[in-house]
PDB file of C-alpha atoms and ligand atoms in Angstrom:
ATOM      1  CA  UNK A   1      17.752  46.715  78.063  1.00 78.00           C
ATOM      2  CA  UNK A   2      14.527  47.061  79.758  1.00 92.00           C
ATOM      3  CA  UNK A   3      13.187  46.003  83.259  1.00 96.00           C
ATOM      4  CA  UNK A   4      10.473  43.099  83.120  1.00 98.00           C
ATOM      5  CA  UNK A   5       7.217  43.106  85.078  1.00 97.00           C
ATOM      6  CA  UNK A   6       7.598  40.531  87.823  1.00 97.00           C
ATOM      7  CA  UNK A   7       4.942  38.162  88.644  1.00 97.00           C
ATOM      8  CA  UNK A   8       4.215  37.127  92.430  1.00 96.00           C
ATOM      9  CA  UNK A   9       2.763  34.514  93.870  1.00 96.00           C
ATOM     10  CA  UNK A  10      -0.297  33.039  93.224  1.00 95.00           C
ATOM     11  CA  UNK A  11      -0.199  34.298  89.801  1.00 97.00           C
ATOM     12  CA  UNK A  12      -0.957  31.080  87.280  1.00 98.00           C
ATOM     13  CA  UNK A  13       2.071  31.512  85.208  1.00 98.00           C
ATOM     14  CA  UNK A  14       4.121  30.422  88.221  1.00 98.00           C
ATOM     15  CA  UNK A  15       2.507  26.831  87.874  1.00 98.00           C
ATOM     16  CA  UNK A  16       3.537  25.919  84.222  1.00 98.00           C
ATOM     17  CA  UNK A  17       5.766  23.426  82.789  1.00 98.00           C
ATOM     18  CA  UNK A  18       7.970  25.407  80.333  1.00 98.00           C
ATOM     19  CA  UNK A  19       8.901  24.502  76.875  1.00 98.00           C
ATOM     20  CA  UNK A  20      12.046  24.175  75.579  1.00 98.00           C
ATOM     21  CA  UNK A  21      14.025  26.916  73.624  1.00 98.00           C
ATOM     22  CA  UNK A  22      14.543  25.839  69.758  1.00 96.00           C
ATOM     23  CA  UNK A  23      17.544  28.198  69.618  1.00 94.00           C
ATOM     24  CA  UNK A  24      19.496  30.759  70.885  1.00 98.00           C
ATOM     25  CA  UNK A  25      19.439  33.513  68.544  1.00 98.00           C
ATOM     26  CA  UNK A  26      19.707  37.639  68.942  1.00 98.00           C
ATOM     27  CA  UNK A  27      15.766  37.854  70.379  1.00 97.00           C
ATOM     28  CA  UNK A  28      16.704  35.474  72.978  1.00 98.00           C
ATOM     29  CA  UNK A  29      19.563  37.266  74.402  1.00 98.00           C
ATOM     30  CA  UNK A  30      17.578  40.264  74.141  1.00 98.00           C
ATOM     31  CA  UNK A  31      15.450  38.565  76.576  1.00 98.00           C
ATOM     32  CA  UNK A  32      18.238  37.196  78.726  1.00 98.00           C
ATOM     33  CA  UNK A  33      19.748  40.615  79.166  1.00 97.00           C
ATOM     34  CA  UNK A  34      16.374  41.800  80.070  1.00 98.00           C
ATOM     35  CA  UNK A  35      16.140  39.299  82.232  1.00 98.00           C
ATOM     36  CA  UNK A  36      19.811  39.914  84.074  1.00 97.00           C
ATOM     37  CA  UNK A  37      18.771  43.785  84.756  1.00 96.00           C
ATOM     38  CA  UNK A  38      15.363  42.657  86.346  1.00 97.00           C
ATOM     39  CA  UNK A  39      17.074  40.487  88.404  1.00 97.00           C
ATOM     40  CA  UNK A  40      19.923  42.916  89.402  1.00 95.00           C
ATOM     41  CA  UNK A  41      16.680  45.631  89.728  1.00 95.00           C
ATOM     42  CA  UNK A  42      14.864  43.755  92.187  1.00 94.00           C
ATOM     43  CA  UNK A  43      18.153  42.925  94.323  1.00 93.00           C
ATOM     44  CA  UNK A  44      18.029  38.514  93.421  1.00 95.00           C
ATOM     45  CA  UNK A  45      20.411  36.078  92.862  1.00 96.00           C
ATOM     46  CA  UNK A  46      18.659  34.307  90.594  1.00 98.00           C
ATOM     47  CA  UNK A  47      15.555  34.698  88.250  1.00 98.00           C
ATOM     48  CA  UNK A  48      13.487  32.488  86.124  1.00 98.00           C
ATOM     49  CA  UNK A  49      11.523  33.126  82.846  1.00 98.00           C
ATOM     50  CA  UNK A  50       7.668  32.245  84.260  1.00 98.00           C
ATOM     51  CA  UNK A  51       8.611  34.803  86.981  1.00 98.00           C
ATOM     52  CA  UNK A  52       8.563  37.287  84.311  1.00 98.00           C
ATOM     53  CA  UNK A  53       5.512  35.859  82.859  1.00 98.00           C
ATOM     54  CA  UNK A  54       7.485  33.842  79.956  1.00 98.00           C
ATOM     55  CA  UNK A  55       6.963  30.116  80.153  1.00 98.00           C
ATOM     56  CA  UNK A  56      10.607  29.110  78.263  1.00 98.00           C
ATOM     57  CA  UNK A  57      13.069  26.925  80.424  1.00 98.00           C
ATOM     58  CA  UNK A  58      15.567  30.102  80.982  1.00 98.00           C
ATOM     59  CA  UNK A  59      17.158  31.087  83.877  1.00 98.00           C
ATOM     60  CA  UNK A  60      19.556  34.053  84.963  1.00 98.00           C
ATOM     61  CA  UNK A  61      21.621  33.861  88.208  1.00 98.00           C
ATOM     62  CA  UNK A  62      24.032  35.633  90.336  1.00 97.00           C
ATOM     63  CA  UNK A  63      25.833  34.371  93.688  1.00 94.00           C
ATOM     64  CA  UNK A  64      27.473  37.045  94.267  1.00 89.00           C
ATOM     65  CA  UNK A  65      24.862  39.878  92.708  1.00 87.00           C
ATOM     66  CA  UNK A  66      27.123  42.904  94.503  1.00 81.00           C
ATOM     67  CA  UNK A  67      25.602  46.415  93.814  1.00 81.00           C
ATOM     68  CA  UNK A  68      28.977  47.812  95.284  1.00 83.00           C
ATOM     69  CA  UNK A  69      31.434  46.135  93.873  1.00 84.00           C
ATOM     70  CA  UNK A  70      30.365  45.620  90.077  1.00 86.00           C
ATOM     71  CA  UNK A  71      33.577  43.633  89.482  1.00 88.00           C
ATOM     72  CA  UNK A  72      32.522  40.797  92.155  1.00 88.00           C
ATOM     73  CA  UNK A  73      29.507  40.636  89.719  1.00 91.00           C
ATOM     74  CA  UNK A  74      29.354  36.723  88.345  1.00 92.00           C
ATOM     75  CA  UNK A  75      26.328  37.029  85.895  1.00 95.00           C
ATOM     76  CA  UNK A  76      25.481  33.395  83.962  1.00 97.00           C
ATOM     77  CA  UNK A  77      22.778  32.607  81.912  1.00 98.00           C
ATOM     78  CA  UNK A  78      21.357  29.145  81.354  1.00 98.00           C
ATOM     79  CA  UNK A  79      19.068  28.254  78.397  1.00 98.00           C
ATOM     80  CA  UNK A  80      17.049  24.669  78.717  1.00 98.00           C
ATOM     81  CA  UNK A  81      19.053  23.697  81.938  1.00 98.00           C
ATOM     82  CA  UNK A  82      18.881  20.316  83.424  1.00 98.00           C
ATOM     83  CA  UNK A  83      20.254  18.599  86.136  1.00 98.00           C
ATOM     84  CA  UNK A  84      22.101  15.225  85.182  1.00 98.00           C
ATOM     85  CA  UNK A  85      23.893  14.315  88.088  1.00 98.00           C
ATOM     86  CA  UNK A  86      23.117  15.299  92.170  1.00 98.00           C
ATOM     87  CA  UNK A  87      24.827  14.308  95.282  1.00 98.00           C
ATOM     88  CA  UNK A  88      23.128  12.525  97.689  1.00 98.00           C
ATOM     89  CA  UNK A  89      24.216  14.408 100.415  1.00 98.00           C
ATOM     90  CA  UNK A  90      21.666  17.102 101.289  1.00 98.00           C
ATOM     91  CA  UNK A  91      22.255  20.590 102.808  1.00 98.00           C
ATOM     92  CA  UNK A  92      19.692  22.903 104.483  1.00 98.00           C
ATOM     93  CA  UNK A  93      19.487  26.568 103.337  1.00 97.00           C
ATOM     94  CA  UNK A  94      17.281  29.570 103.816  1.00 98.00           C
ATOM     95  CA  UNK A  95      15.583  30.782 100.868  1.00 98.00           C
ATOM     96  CA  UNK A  96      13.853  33.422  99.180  1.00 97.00           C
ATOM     97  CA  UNK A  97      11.922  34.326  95.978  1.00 98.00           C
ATOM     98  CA  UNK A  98      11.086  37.065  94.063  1.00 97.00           C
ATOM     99  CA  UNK A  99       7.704  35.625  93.811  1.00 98.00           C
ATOM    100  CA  UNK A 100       6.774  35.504  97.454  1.00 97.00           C
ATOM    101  CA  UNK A 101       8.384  39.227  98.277  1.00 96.00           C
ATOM    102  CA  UNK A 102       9.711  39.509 102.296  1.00 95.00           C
ATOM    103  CA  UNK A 103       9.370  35.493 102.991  1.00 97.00           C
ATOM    104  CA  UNK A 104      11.876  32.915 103.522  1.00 98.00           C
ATOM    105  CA  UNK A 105      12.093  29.089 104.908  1.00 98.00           C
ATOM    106  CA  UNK A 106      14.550  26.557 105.632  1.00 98.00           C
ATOM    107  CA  UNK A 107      15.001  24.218 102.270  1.00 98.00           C
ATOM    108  CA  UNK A 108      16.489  20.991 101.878  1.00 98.00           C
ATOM    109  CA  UNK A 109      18.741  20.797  98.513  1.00 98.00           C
ATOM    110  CA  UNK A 110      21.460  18.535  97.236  1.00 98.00           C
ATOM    111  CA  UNK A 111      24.958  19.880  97.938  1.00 98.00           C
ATOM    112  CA  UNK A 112      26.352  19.372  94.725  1.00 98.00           C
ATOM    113  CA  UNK A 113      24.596  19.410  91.556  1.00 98.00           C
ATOM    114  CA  UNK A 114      25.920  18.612  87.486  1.00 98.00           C
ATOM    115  CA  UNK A 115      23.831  20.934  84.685  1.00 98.00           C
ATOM    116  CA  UNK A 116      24.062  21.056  80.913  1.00 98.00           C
ATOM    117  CA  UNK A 117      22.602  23.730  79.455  1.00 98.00           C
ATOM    118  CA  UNK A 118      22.897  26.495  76.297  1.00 98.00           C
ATOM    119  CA  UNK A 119      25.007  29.182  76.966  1.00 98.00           C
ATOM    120  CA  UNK A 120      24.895  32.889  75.823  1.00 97.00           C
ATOM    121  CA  UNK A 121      26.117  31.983  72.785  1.00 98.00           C
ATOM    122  CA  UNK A 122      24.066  28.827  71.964  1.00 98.00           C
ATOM    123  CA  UNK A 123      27.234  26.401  73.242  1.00 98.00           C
ATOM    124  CA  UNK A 124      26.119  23.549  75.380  1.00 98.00           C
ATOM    125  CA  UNK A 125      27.985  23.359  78.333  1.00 98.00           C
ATOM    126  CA  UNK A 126      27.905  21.533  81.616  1.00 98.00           C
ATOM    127  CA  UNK A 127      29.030  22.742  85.348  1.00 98.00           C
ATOM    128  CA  UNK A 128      29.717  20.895  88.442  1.00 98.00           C
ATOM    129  CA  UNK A 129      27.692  23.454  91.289  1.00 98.00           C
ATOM    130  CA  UNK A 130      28.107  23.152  95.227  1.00 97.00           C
ATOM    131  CA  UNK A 131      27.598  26.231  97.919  1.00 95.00           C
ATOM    132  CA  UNK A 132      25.308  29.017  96.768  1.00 96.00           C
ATOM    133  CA  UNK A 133      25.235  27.970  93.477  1.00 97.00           C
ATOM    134  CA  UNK A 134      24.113  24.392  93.762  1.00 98.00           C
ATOM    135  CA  UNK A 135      20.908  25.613  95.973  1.00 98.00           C
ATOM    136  CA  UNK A 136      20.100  28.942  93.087  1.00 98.00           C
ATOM    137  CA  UNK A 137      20.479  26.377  90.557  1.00 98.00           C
ATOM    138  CA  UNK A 138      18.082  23.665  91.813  1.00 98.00           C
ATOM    139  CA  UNK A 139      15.555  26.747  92.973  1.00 98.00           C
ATOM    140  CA  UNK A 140      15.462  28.418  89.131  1.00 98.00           C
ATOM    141  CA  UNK A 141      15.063  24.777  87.663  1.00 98.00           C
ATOM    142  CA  UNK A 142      12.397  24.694  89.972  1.00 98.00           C
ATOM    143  CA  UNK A 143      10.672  27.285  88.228  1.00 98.00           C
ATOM    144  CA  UNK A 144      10.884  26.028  85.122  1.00 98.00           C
ATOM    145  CA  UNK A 145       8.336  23.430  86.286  1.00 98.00           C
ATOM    146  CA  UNK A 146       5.804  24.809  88.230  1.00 98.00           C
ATOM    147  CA  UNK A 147       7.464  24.105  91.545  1.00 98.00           C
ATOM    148  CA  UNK A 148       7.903  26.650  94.098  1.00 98.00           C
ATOM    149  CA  UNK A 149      10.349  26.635  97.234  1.00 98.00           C
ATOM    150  CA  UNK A 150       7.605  26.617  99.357  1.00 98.00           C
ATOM    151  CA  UNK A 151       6.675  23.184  98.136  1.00 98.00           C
ATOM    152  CA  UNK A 152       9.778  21.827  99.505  1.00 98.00           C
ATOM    153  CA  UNK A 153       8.754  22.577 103.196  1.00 98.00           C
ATOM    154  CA  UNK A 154       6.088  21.327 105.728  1.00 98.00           C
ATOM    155  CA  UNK A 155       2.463  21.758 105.227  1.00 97.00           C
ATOM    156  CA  UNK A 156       2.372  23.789 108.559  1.00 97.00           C
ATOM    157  CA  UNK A 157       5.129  26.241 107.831  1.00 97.00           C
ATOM    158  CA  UNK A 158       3.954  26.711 104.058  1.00 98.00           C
ATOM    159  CA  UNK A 159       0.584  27.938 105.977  1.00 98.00           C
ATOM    160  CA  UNK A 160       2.214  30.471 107.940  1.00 98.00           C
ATOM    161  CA  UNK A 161       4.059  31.749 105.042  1.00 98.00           C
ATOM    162  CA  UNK A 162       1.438  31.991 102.394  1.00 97.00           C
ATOM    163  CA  UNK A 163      -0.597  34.023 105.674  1.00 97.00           C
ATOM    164  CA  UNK A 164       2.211  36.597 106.501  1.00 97.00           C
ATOM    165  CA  UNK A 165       2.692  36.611 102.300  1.00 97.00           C
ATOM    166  CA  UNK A 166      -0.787  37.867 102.517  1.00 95.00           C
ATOM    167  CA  UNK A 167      -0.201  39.698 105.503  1.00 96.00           C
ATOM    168  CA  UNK A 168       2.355  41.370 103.582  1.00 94.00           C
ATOM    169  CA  UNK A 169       0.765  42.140 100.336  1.00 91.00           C
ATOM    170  CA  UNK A 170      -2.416  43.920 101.948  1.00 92.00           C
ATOM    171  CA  UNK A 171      -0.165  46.427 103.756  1.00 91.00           C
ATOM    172  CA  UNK A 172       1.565  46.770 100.306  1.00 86.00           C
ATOM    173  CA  UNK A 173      -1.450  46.894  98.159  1.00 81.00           C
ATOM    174  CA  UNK A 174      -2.907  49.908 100.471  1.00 75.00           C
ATOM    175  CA  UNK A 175       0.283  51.591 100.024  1.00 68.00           C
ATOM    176  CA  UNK A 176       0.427  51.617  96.944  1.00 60.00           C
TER     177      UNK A 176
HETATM  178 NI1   NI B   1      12.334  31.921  92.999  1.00 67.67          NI
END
């Protein structure tokens, strides 16, 4: 397994519409496995392929990613997900990315979500999502089309972000 490069925000790749996987065969899970360990690596709950700089509609999540506790651990990979059924109640919750390192905001989500995707092994399956879930889900199918959470919140507070983001990545950059 191997650690991916992860791209931040405002890289381009984050703003594609990704294809479709044809099939999940041995290359693929190669990837998704590559994919889990970045995620673990970089301390998410959930990763999608354009963060990696891959524009295929594949995710990898985690609610309960536990460095600790191993165990607890509830990896899941999702190849071509879509959601085909939401609530319409809505819940609020504070969210991060990968993308935009250090930042969070308050997003609205639907509390209960229905997916089909691939699994692992190729299988289509489908899962009824509420809690953590539900809001990782809808983020990493975000991803797969360009959208980030920070499009999901007020002009005003996506300002402030995007300045402390930049805030933050000068400090890092002269770190480094
Ligand atoms: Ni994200």
């Amino acid at each position: 397994m191997a650690i991916l490069k992860l791209h931040t925000y405002p890289d381009e790749v984050l703003r594609q519409k990704c294809q479709k996987v044809a099939a999940v065969d041995d290359n693929m899970r190669r990837f998704l496995d590559d994919m889990l360990e970045t995620m673990y690596a970089d301390k998410g709950c959930g990763l999608a392929a354009p963060q990696v700089g891959v524009t295929q509609r594949v995710i990898v999540l985690d609610p309960n990613p536990s460095d600790d506790d191993l165990s607890a651990r509830q990896p899941m990979y999702l190849v071509n997900p879509e959601i085909i059924w939401h609530s319409e109640e809505t819940v609020l919750f504070n969210e991060g990315c990968l993308s935009l390192p250090e930042q969070r905001a308050e997003v609205e989500r639907f509390e209960r979500v229905r997916v089909r995707f691939l699994d692992y092994a190729g299988e289509e399956r489908e899962i009824l999502a509420d809690d953590l879930l539900a809001i990782i889900l809808q983020h990493e199918i975000d991803h797969l089309d360009g959208i980030l959470y920070i499009d999901h919140i007020s002009r005003l507070k996506r300002t402030r972000l995007l300045h402390k983001l930049a805030k933050y990545n000068d400090e890092h950059a002269k770190k480094a």
